[in-house]
mmCIF file with all atom_site columns, C-alpha atoms in Angstrom:
data_model
loop_
_atom_site.group_PDB
_atom_site.id
_atom_site.type_symbol
_atom_site.label_atom_id
_atom_site.label_alt_id
_atom_site.label_comp_id
_atom_site.label_asym_id
_atom_site.label_entity_id
_atom_site.label_seq_id
_atom_site.pdbx_PDB_ins_code
_atom_site.Cartn_x
_atom_site.Cartn_y
_atom_site.Cartn_z
_atom_site.occupancy
_atom_site.B_iso_or_equiv
_atom_site.pdbx_formal_charge
_atom_site.auth_seq_id
_atom_site.auth_comp_id
_atom_site.auth_asym_id
_atom_site.auth_atom_id
_atom_site.pdbx_PDB_model_num
ATOM 1   C CA . MET A 1 1   ? -31.003 -17.589 12.984  1.00 0.00 ? 259 MET A CA 1
ATOM 2   C CA . SER A 1 2   ? -27.849 -15.709 12.087  1.00 0.00 ? 260 SER A CA 1
ATOM 3   C CA . GLU A 1 3   ? -25.468 -17.060 9.478   1.00 0.00 ? 261 GLU A CA 1
ATOM 4   C CA . LEU A 1 4   ? -22.573 -14.990 10.822  1.00 0.00 ? 262 LEU A CA 1
ATOM 5   C CA . VAL A 1 5   ? -19.770 -17.142 12.188  1.00 0.00 ? 263 VAL A CA 1
ATOM 6   C CA . THR A 1 6   ? -17.444 -15.321 14.562  1.00 0.00 ? 264 THR A CA 1
ATOM 7   C CA . VAL A 1 7   ? -13.785 -16.015 13.837  1.00 0.00 ? 265 VAL A CA 1
ATOM 8   C CA . VAL A 1 8   ? -12.110 -13.387 16.056  1.00 0.00 ? 266 VAL A CA 1
ATOM 9   C CA . SER A 1 9   ? -13.777 -11.287 18.739  1.00 0.00 ? 267 SER A CA 1
ATOM 10  C CA . GLU A 1 10  ? -11.923 -8.388  20.330  1.00 0.00 ? 268 GLU A CA 1
ATOM 11  C CA . PRO A 1 11  ? -13.308 -5.306  22.112  1.00 0.00 ? 269 PRO A CA 1
ATOM 12  C CA . LEU A 1 12  ? -13.022 -2.998  19.065  1.00 0.00 ? 270 LEU A CA 1
ATOM 13  C CA . LEU A 1 13  ? -12.807 -5.551  16.268  1.00 0.00 ? 271 LEU A CA 1
ATOM 14  C CA . LEU A 1 14  ? -14.867 -8.469  14.936  1.00 0.00 ? 272 LEU A CA 1
ATOM 15  C CA . LEU A 1 15  ? -13.826 -10.865 12.189  1.00 0.00 ? 273 LEU A CA 1
ATOM 16  C CA . VAL A 1 16  ? -16.754 -12.957 10.927  1.00 0.00 ? 274 VAL A CA 1
ATOM 17  C CA . ARG A 1 17  ? -17.656 -15.225 8.024   1.00 0.00 ? 275 ARG A CA 1
ATOM 18  C CA . TRP A 1 18  ? -20.931 -15.115 6.141   1.00 0.00 ? 276 TRP A CA 1
ATOM 19  C CA . ARG A 1 19  ? -21.352 -17.586 3.283   1.00 0.00 ? 277 ARG A CA 1
ATOM 20  C CA . ASN A 1 20  ? -18.353 -16.851 1.019   1.00 0.00 ? 278 ASN A CA 1
ATOM 21  C CA . VAL A 1 21  ? -17.699 -13.388 2.439   1.00 0.00 ? 279 VAL A CA 1
ATOM 22  C CA . VAL A 1 22  ? -15.186 -12.570 5.191   1.00 0.00 ? 280 VAL A CA 1
ATOM 23  C CA . LEU A 1 23  ? -16.113 -9.400  7.064   1.00 0.00 ? 281 LEU A CA 1
ATOM 24  C CA . LEU A 1 24  ? -13.948 -7.346  9.387   1.00 0.00 ? 282 LEU A CA 1
ATOM 25  C CA . GLY A 1 25  ? -15.809 -4.822  11.525  1.00 0.00 ? 283 GLY A CA 1
ATOM 26  C CA . MET A 1 26  ? -13.413 -2.471  13.231  1.00 0.00 ? 284 MET A CA 1
ATOM 27  C CA . ALA A 1 27  ? -13.156 0.657   15.297  1.00 0.00 ? 285 ALA A CA 1
ATOM 28  C CA . THR A 1 28  ? -9.407  0.204   15.666  1.00 0.00 ? 286 THR A CA 1
ATOM 29  C CA . SER A 1 29  ? -6.618  -0.757  13.306  1.00 0.00 ? 287 SER A CA 1
ATOM 30  C CA . PRO A 1 30  ? -6.171  -4.507  12.934  1.00 0.00 ? 288 PRO A CA 1
ATOM 31  C CA . ASN A 1 31  ? -2.828  -6.143  13.593  1.00 0.00 ? 289 ASN A CA 1
ATOM 32  C CA . ALA A 1 32  ? -0.907  -8.519  11.334  1.00 0.00 ? 290 ALA A CA 1
ATOM 33  C CA . ALA A 1 33  ? -2.343  -11.597 13.084  1.00 0.00 ? 291 ALA A CA 1
ATOM 34  C CA . ILE A 1 34  ? -5.889  -10.463 12.237  1.00 0.00 ? 292 ILE A CA 1
ATOM 35  C CA . ILE A 1 35  ? -4.988  -9.939  8.570   1.00 0.00 ? 293 ILE A CA 1
ATOM 36  C CA . ASP A 1 36  ? -3.282  -13.331 8.428   1.00 0.00 ? 294 ASP A CA 1
ATOM 37  C CA . ARG A 1 37  ? -6.407  -14.889 9.982   1.00 0.00 ? 295 ARG A CA 1
ATOM 38  C CA . MET A 1 38  ? -8.560  -13.118 7.391   1.00 0.00 ? 296 MET A CA 1
ATOM 39  C CA . SER A 1 39  ? -6.390  -14.596 4.637   1.00 0.00 ? 297 SER A CA 1
ATOM 40  C CA . ALA A 1 40  ? -6.625  -18.049 6.223   1.00 0.00 ? 298 ALA A CA 1
ATOM 41  C CA . GLU A 1 41  ? -10.433 -17.780 6.246   1.00 0.00 ? 299 GLU A CA 1
ATOM 42  C CA . VAL A 1 42  ? -10.672 -17.084 2.499   1.00 0.00 ? 300 VAL A CA 1
ATOM 43  C CA . HIS A 1 43  ? -8.439  -20.090 1.848   1.00 0.00 ? 301 HIS A CA 1
ATOM 44  C CA . ARG A 1 44  ? -10.623 -22.212 4.118   1.00 0.00 ? 302 ARG A CA 1
ATOM 45  C CA . LEU A 1 45  ? -13.693 -21.118 2.147   1.00 0.00 ? 303 LEU A CA 1
ATOM 46  C CA . ARG A 1 46  ? -11.989 -22.123 -1.108  1.00 0.00 ? 304 ARG A CA 1
ATOM 47  C CA . ARG A 1 47  ? -11.132 -25.546 0.317   1.00 0.00 ? 305 ARG A CA 1
ATOM 48  C CA . GLU A 1 48  ? -14.818 -25.905 1.237   1.00 0.00 ? 306 GLU A CA 1
ATOM 49  C CA . GLY A 1 49  ? -15.779 -25.247 -2.392  1.00 0.00 ? 307 GLY A CA 1
ATOM 50  C CA . ALA A 1 50  ? -16.539 -21.518 -2.529  1.00 0.00 ? 308 ALA A CA 1
ATOM 51  C CA . VAL A 1 51  ? -16.274 -20.116 -6.048  1.00 0.00 ? 309 VAL A CA 1
ATOM 52  C CA . GLY A 1 52  ? -14.672 -16.774 -5.289  1.00 0.00 ? 310 GLY A CA 1
ATOM 53  C CA . THR A 1 53  ? -14.722 -14.974 -1.988  1.00 0.00 ? 311 THR A CA 1
ATOM 54  C CA . ALA A 1 54  ? -15.140 -11.368 -0.966  1.00 0.00 ? 312 ALA A CA 1
ATOM 55  C CA . LEU A 1 55  ? -13.536 -9.321  1.775   1.00 0.00 ? 313 LEU A CA 1
ATOM 56  C CA . VAL A 1 56  ? -15.291 -6.476  3.541   1.00 0.00 ? 314 VAL A CA 1
ATOM 57  C CA . HIS A 1 57  ? -13.711 -3.987  5.924   1.00 0.00 ? 315 HIS A CA 1
ATOM 58  C CA . LEU A 1 58  ? -16.410 -2.086  7.805   1.00 0.00 ? 316 LEU A CA 1
ATOM 59  C CA . VAL A 1 59  ? -14.788 0.912   9.490   1.00 0.00 ? 317 VAL A CA 1
ATOM 60  C CA . ARG A 1 60  ? -16.645 2.504   12.378  1.00 0.00 ? 318 ARG A CA 1
ATOM 61  C CA . SER A 1 61  ? -15.308 5.673   13.909  1.00 0.00 ? 319 SER A CA 1
ATOM 62  C CA . GLN A 1 62  ? -14.902 6.592   17.517  1.00 0.00 ? 320 GLN A CA 1
ATOM 63  C CA . SER A 1 63  ? -13.978 9.948   18.950  1.00 0.00 ? 321 SER A CA 1
ATOM 64  C CA . SER A 1 64  ? -10.465 9.482   17.593  1.00 0.00 ? 322 SER A CA 1
ATOM 65  C CA . LYS A 1 65  ? -9.499  7.916   14.291  1.00 0.00 ? 323 LYS A CA 1
ATOM 66  C CA . PRO A 1 66  ? -7.602  4.617   14.349  1.00 0.00 ? 324 PRO A CA 1
ATOM 67  C CA . ALA A 1 67  ? -3.882  4.872   13.845  1.00 0.00 ? 325 ALA A CA 1
ATOM 68  C CA . PRO A 1 68  ? -2.535  3.718   10.484  1.00 0.00 ? 326 PRO A CA 1
ATOM 69  C CA . PRO A 1 69  ? -1.429  0.072   10.400  1.00 0.00 ? 327 PRO A CA 1
ATOM 70  C CA . ASP A 1 70  ? 2.063   -0.637  11.710  1.00 0.00 ? 328 ASP A CA 1
ATOM 71  C CA . PRO A 1 71  ? 4.753   -1.961  9.309   1.00 0.00 ? 329 PRO A CA 1
ATOM 72  C CA . GLU A 1 72  ? 4.072   -5.626  10.180  1.00 0.00 ? 330 GLU A CA 1
ATOM 73  C CA . THR A 1 73  ? 0.348   -5.186  9.474   1.00 0.00 ? 331 THR A CA 1
ATOM 74  C CA . ARG A 1 74  ? 1.012   -3.357  6.216   1.00 0.00 ? 332 ARG A CA 1
ATOM 75  C CA . GLU A 1 75  ? 3.237   -6.263  5.163   1.00 0.00 ? 333 GLU A CA 1
ATOM 76  C CA . ALA A 1 76  ? 0.462   -8.754  6.011   1.00 0.00 ? 334 ALA A CA 1
ATOM 77  C CA . TYR A 1 77  ? -1.983  -6.725  3.891   1.00 0.00 ? 335 TYR A CA 1
ATOM 78  C CA . LEU A 1 78  ? 0.502   -6.661  0.990   1.00 0.00 ? 336 LEU A CA 1
ATOM 79  C CA . ARG A 1 79  ? 1.014   -10.438 1.176   1.00 0.00 ? 337 ARG A CA 1
ATOM 80  C CA . MET A 1 80  ? -2.730  -11.002 1.024   1.00 0.00 ? 338 MET A CA 1
ATOM 81  C CA . MET A 1 81  ? -3.363  -8.420  -1.693  1.00 0.00 ? 339 MET A CA 1
ATOM 82  C CA . ARG A 1 82  ? -0.545  -9.584  -3.952  1.00 0.00 ? 340 ARG A CA 1
ATOM 83  C CA . GLU A 1 83  ? -1.038  -13.331 -3.620  1.00 0.00 ? 341 GLU A CA 1
ATOM 84  C CA . PRO A 1 84  ? -0.913  -14.665 -7.200  1.00 0.00 ? 342 PRO A CA 1
ATOM 85  C CA . ASP A 1 85  ? -3.493  -17.443 -6.705  1.00 0.00 ? 343 ASP A CA 1
ATOM 86  C CA . SER A 1 86  ? -5.760  -15.619 -4.285  1.00 0.00 ? 344 SER A CA 1
ATOM 87  C CA . PRO A 1 87  ? -9.280  -16.981 -3.826  1.00 0.00 ? 345 PRO A CA 1
ATOM 88  C CA . VAL A 1 88  ? -10.428 -13.402 -3.252  1.00 0.00 ? 346 VAL A CA 1
ATOM 89  C CA . ARG A 1 89  ? -12.500 -11.946 -6.102  1.00 0.00 ? 347 ARG A CA 1
ATOM 90  C CA . CYS A 1 90  ? -13.091 -8.526  -4.554  1.00 0.00 ? 348 CYS A CA 1
ATOM 91  C CA . SER A 1 91  ? -12.500 -6.433  -1.467  1.00 0.00 ? 349 SER A CA 1
ATOM 92  C CA . ALA A 1 92  ? -14.612 -3.531  -0.259  1.00 0.00 ? 350 ALA A CA 1
ATOM 93  C CA . VAL A 1 93  ? -13.741 -0.978  2.387   1.00 0.00 ? 351 VAL A CA 1
ATOM 94  C CA . ILE A 1 94  ? -16.781 0.788   3.785   1.00 0.00 ? 352 ILE A CA 1
ATOM 95  C CA . MET A 1 95  ? -16.282 4.104   5.581   1.00 0.00 ? 353 MET A CA 1
ATOM 96  C CA . THR A 1 96  ? -19.688 5.699   6.152   1.00 0.00 ? 354 THR A CA 1
ATOM 97  C CA . ASP A 1 97  ? -18.502 8.753   8.100   1.00 0.00 ? 355 ASP A CA 1
ATOM 98  C CA . SER A 1 98  ? -19.282 12.040  6.398   1.00 0.00 ? 356 SER A CA 1
ATOM 99  C CA . GLY A 1 99  ? -17.369 15.261  6.123   1.00 0.00 ? 357 GLY A CA 1
ATOM 100 C CA . PHE A 1 100 ? -14.086 16.402  4.696   1.00 0.00 ? 358 PHE A CA 1
ATOM 101 C CA . THR A 1 101 ? -11.844 14.174  6.836   1.00 0.00 ? 359 THR A CA 1
ATOM 102 C CA . ALA A 1 102 ? -13.800 11.042  5.915   1.00 0.00 ? 360 ALA A CA 1
ATOM 103 C CA . ALA A 1 103 ? -13.775 11.940  2.216   1.00 0.00 ? 361 ALA A CA 1
ATOM 104 C CA . LEU A 1 104 ? -10.040 12.570  2.406   1.00 0.00 ? 362 LEU A CA 1
ATOM 105 C CA . ALA A 1 105 ? -9.465  9.211   4.123   1.00 0.00 ? 363 ALA A CA 1
ATOM 106 C CA . ARG A 1 106 ? -11.459 7.414   1.404   1.00 0.00 ? 364 ARG A CA 1
ATOM 107 C CA . SER A 1 107 ? -9.465  9.215   -1.305  1.00 0.00 ? 365 SER A CA 1
ATOM 108 C CA . VAL A 1 108 ? -6.117  8.357   0.274   1.00 0.00 ? 366 VAL A CA 1
ATOM 109 C CA . LEU A 1 109 ? -7.150  4.715   0.686   1.00 0.00 ? 367 LEU A CA 1
ATOM 110 C CA . THR A 1 110 ? -8.295  4.538   -2.936  1.00 0.00 ? 368 THR A CA 1
ATOM 111 C CA . GLY A 1 111 ? -4.930  5.932   -4.058  1.00 0.00 ? 369 GLY A CA 1
ATOM 112 C CA . LEU A 1 112 ? -3.041  3.416   -1.939  1.00 0.00 ? 370 LEU A CA 1
ATOM 113 C CA . MET A 1 113 ? -5.033  0.565   -3.457  1.00 0.00 ? 371 MET A CA 1
ATOM 114 C CA . LEU A 1 114 ? -4.117  1.761   -6.948  1.00 0.00 ? 372 LEU A CA 1
ATOM 115 C CA . VAL A 1 115 ? -0.435  1.869   -6.049  1.00 0.00 ? 373 VAL A CA 1
ATOM 116 C CA . THR A 1 116 ? -0.550  -1.535  -4.323  1.00 0.00 ? 374 THR A CA 1
ATOM 117 C CA . ARG A 1 117 ? -2.022  -3.234  -7.397  1.00 0.00 ? 375 ARG A CA 1
ATOM 118 C CA . PRO A 1 118 ? -3.811  -6.107  -5.663  1.00 0.00 ? 376 PRO A CA 1
ATOM 119 C CA . THR A 1 119 ? -4.582  -9.306  -7.584  1.00 0.00 ? 377 THR A CA 1
ATOM 120 C CA . TYR A 1 120 ? -8.320  -8.745  -7.064  1.00 0.00 ? 378 TYR A CA 1
ATOM 121 C CA . ALA A 1 121 ? -10.747 -5.843  -7.456  1.00 0.00 ? 379 ALA A CA 1
ATOM 122 C CA . THR A 1 122 ? -10.754 -3.371  -4.583  1.00 0.00 ? 380 THR A CA 1
ATOM 123 C CA . LYS A 1 123 ? -12.975 -0.403  -3.951  1.00 0.00 ? 381 LYS A CA 1
ATOM 124 C CA . VAL A 1 124 ? -13.722 2.090   -1.174  1.00 0.00 ? 382 VAL A CA 1
ATOM 125 C CA . PHE A 1 125 ? -17.334 3.001   -0.426  1.00 0.00 ? 383 PHE A CA 1
ATOM 126 C CA . SER A 1 126 ? -19.208 5.546   1.664   1.00 0.00 ? 384 SER A CA 1
ATOM 127 C CA . SER A 1 127 ? -22.428 3.498   1.417   1.00 0.00 ? 385 SER A CA 1
ATOM 128 C CA . GLU A 1 128 ? -23.027 -0.021  2.694   1.00 0.00 ? 386 GLU A CA 1
ATOM 129 C CA . GLN A 1 129 ? -25.742 -0.606  0.077   1.00 0.00 ? 387 GLN A CA 1
ATOM 130 C CA . GLU A 1 130 ? -23.451 0.383   -2.817  1.00 0.00 ? 388 GLU A CA 1
ATOM 131 C CA . ALA A 1 131 ? -20.729 -1.910  -1.470  1.00 0.00 ? 389 ALA A CA 1
ATOM 132 C CA . CYS A 1 132 ? -23.160 -4.830  -1.216  1.00 0.00 ? 390 CYS A CA 1
ATOM 133 C CA . GLN A 1 133 ? -24.357 -4.288  -4.789  1.00 0.00 ? 391 GLN A CA 1
ATOM 134 C CA . TRP A 1 134 ? -20.784 -4.166  -6.091  1.00 0.00 ? 392 TRP A CA 1
ATOM 135 C CA . ILE A 1 135 ? -19.728 -7.308  -4.177  1.00 0.00 ? 393 ILE A CA 1
ATOM 136 C CA . CYS A 1 136 ? -22.739 -9.268  -5.432  1.00 0.00 ? 394 CYS A CA 1
ATOM 137 C CA . ASN A 1 137 ? -22.046 -8.152  -9.014  1.00 0.00 ? 395 ASN A CA 1
ATOM 138 C CA . GLU A 1 138 ? -18.365 -9.133  -8.748  1.00 0.00 ? 396 GLU A CA 1
ATOM 139 C CA . LEU A 1 139 ? -19.175 -12.578 -7.361  1.00 0.00 ? 397 LEU A CA 1
ATOM 140 C CA . ASP A 1 140 ? -22.061 -13.151 -9.789  1.00 0.00 ? 398 ASP A CA 1
ATOM 141 C CA . ALA A 1 141 ? -19.667 -12.464 -12.684 1.00 0.00 ? 399 ALA A CA 1
ATOM 142 C CA . ILE A 1 142 ? -17.732 -15.650 -11.823 1.00 0.00 ? 400 ILE A CA 1
ATOM 143 C CA . GLY A 1 143 ? -20.678 -17.765 -10.687 1.00 0.00 ? 401 GLY A CA 1
ATOM 144 C CA . GLY A 1 144 ? -19.796 -17.302 -7.045  1.00 0.00 ? 402 GLY A CA 1
ATOM 145 C CA . THR A 1 145 ? -22.915 -15.652 -5.732  1.00 0.00 ? 403 THR A CA 1
ATOM 146 C CA . CYS A 1 146 ? -23.217 -14.893 -2.036  1.00 0.00 ? 404 CYS A CA 1
ATOM 147 C CA . GLY A 1 147 ? -26.970 -14.411 -2.205  1.00 0.00 ? 405 GLY A CA 1
ATOM 148 C CA . SER A 1 148 ? -28.966 -11.273 -2.780  1.00 0.00 ? 406 SER A CA 1
ATOM 149 C CA . VAL A 1 149 ? -27.850 -7.719  -2.142  1.00 0.00 ? 407 VAL A CA 1
ATOM 150 C CA . ASP A 1 150 ? -30.460 -7.502  0.628   1.00 0.00 ? 408 ASP A CA 1
ATOM 151 C CA . GLU A 1 151 ? -29.135 -10.657 2.309   1.00 0.00 ? 409 GLU A CA 1
ATOM 152 C CA . LEU A 1 152 ? -25.573 -9.361  2.249   1.00 0.00 ? 410 LEU A CA 1
ATOM 153 C CA . ALA A 1 153 ? -26.758 -5.964  3.515   1.00 0.00 ? 411 ALA A CA 1
ATOM 154 C CA . ALA A 1 154 ? -28.569 -7.700  6.391   1.00 0.00 ? 412 ALA A CA 1
ATOM 155 C CA . ALA A 1 155 ? -25.403 -9.617  7.322   1.00 0.00 ? 413 ALA A CA 1
ATOM 156 C CA . LEU A 1 156 ? -23.392 -6.393  7.178   1.00 0.00 ? 414 LEU A CA 1
ATOM 157 C CA . GLN A 1 157 ? -25.994 -4.628  9.335   1.00 0.00 ? 415 GLN A CA 1
ATOM 158 C CA . GLU A 1 158 ? -25.817 -7.443  11.873  1.00 0.00 ? 416 GLU A CA 1
ATOM 159 C CA . LEU A 1 159 ? -22.034 -7.040  12.040  1.00 0.00 ? 417 LEU A CA 1
ATOM 160 C CA . ALA A 1 160 ? -22.433 -3.260  12.386  1.00 0.00 ? 418 ALA A CA 1
ATOM 161 C CA . SER A 1 161 ? -24.914 -3.743  15.243  1.00 0.00 ? 419 SER A CA 1
ATOM 162 C CA . MET A 1 162 ? -22.583 -6.167  17.023  1.00 0.00 ? 420 MET A CA 1
ATOM 163 C CA . LEU A 1 163 ? -19.716 -3.692  16.717  1.00 0.00 ? 421 LEU A CA 1
ATOM 164 C CA . GLU A 1 164 ? -21.893 -0.736  17.762  1.00 0.00 ? 422 GLU A CA 1
ATOM 165 C CA . ALA A 1 165 ? -22.976 -2.603  20.889  1.00 0.00 ? 423 ALA A CA 1
ATOM 166 C CA . ARG A 1 166 ? -19.302 -2.942  21.841  1.00 0.00 ? 424 ARG A CA 1
ATOM 167 C CA . LEU A 1 167 ? -18.634 0.731   21.240  1.00 0.00 ? 425 LEU A CA 1
ATOM 168 C CA . THR A 1 168 ? -21.601 2.006   23.240  1.00 0.00 ? 426 THR A CA 1
ATOM 169 C CA . GLY A 1 169 ? -21.857 -0.730  25.879  1.00 0.00 ? 427 GLY A CA 1
#
């Protein structure tokens, strides 16, 4: 039985919870309401006793790349990333596309995260497995384990499959 709990379900976007991890699978740019809901979920997890939470953005491409977030969405991201007492321990962005454009997008996103200076660790990955290992290490460091790397990878794969079914179905 799946442990994924669907929070928001849209045609090109899924926001789910898994243990103390909030995952956003997307093939389109989220809006400010989605980011605010993501923030609300990490606070809900803290109220339920989670020791540290993680955020995961799983980006899946389509024939065209999603547009950059609009100003309202960027502001919602900044609020969440700069919250002084954030329950978030770490945030991973996973972009598995290959090629020059994908590498450039990962580099630009990494640079933006450095400039933004979030209150928690952030990192961009091209590999789901590397992201899962990093998240587990970050949470383990504060006693907030989410389970094994394989369990987190399985949850991430389930989210990816759910999103893929929307894109191809």
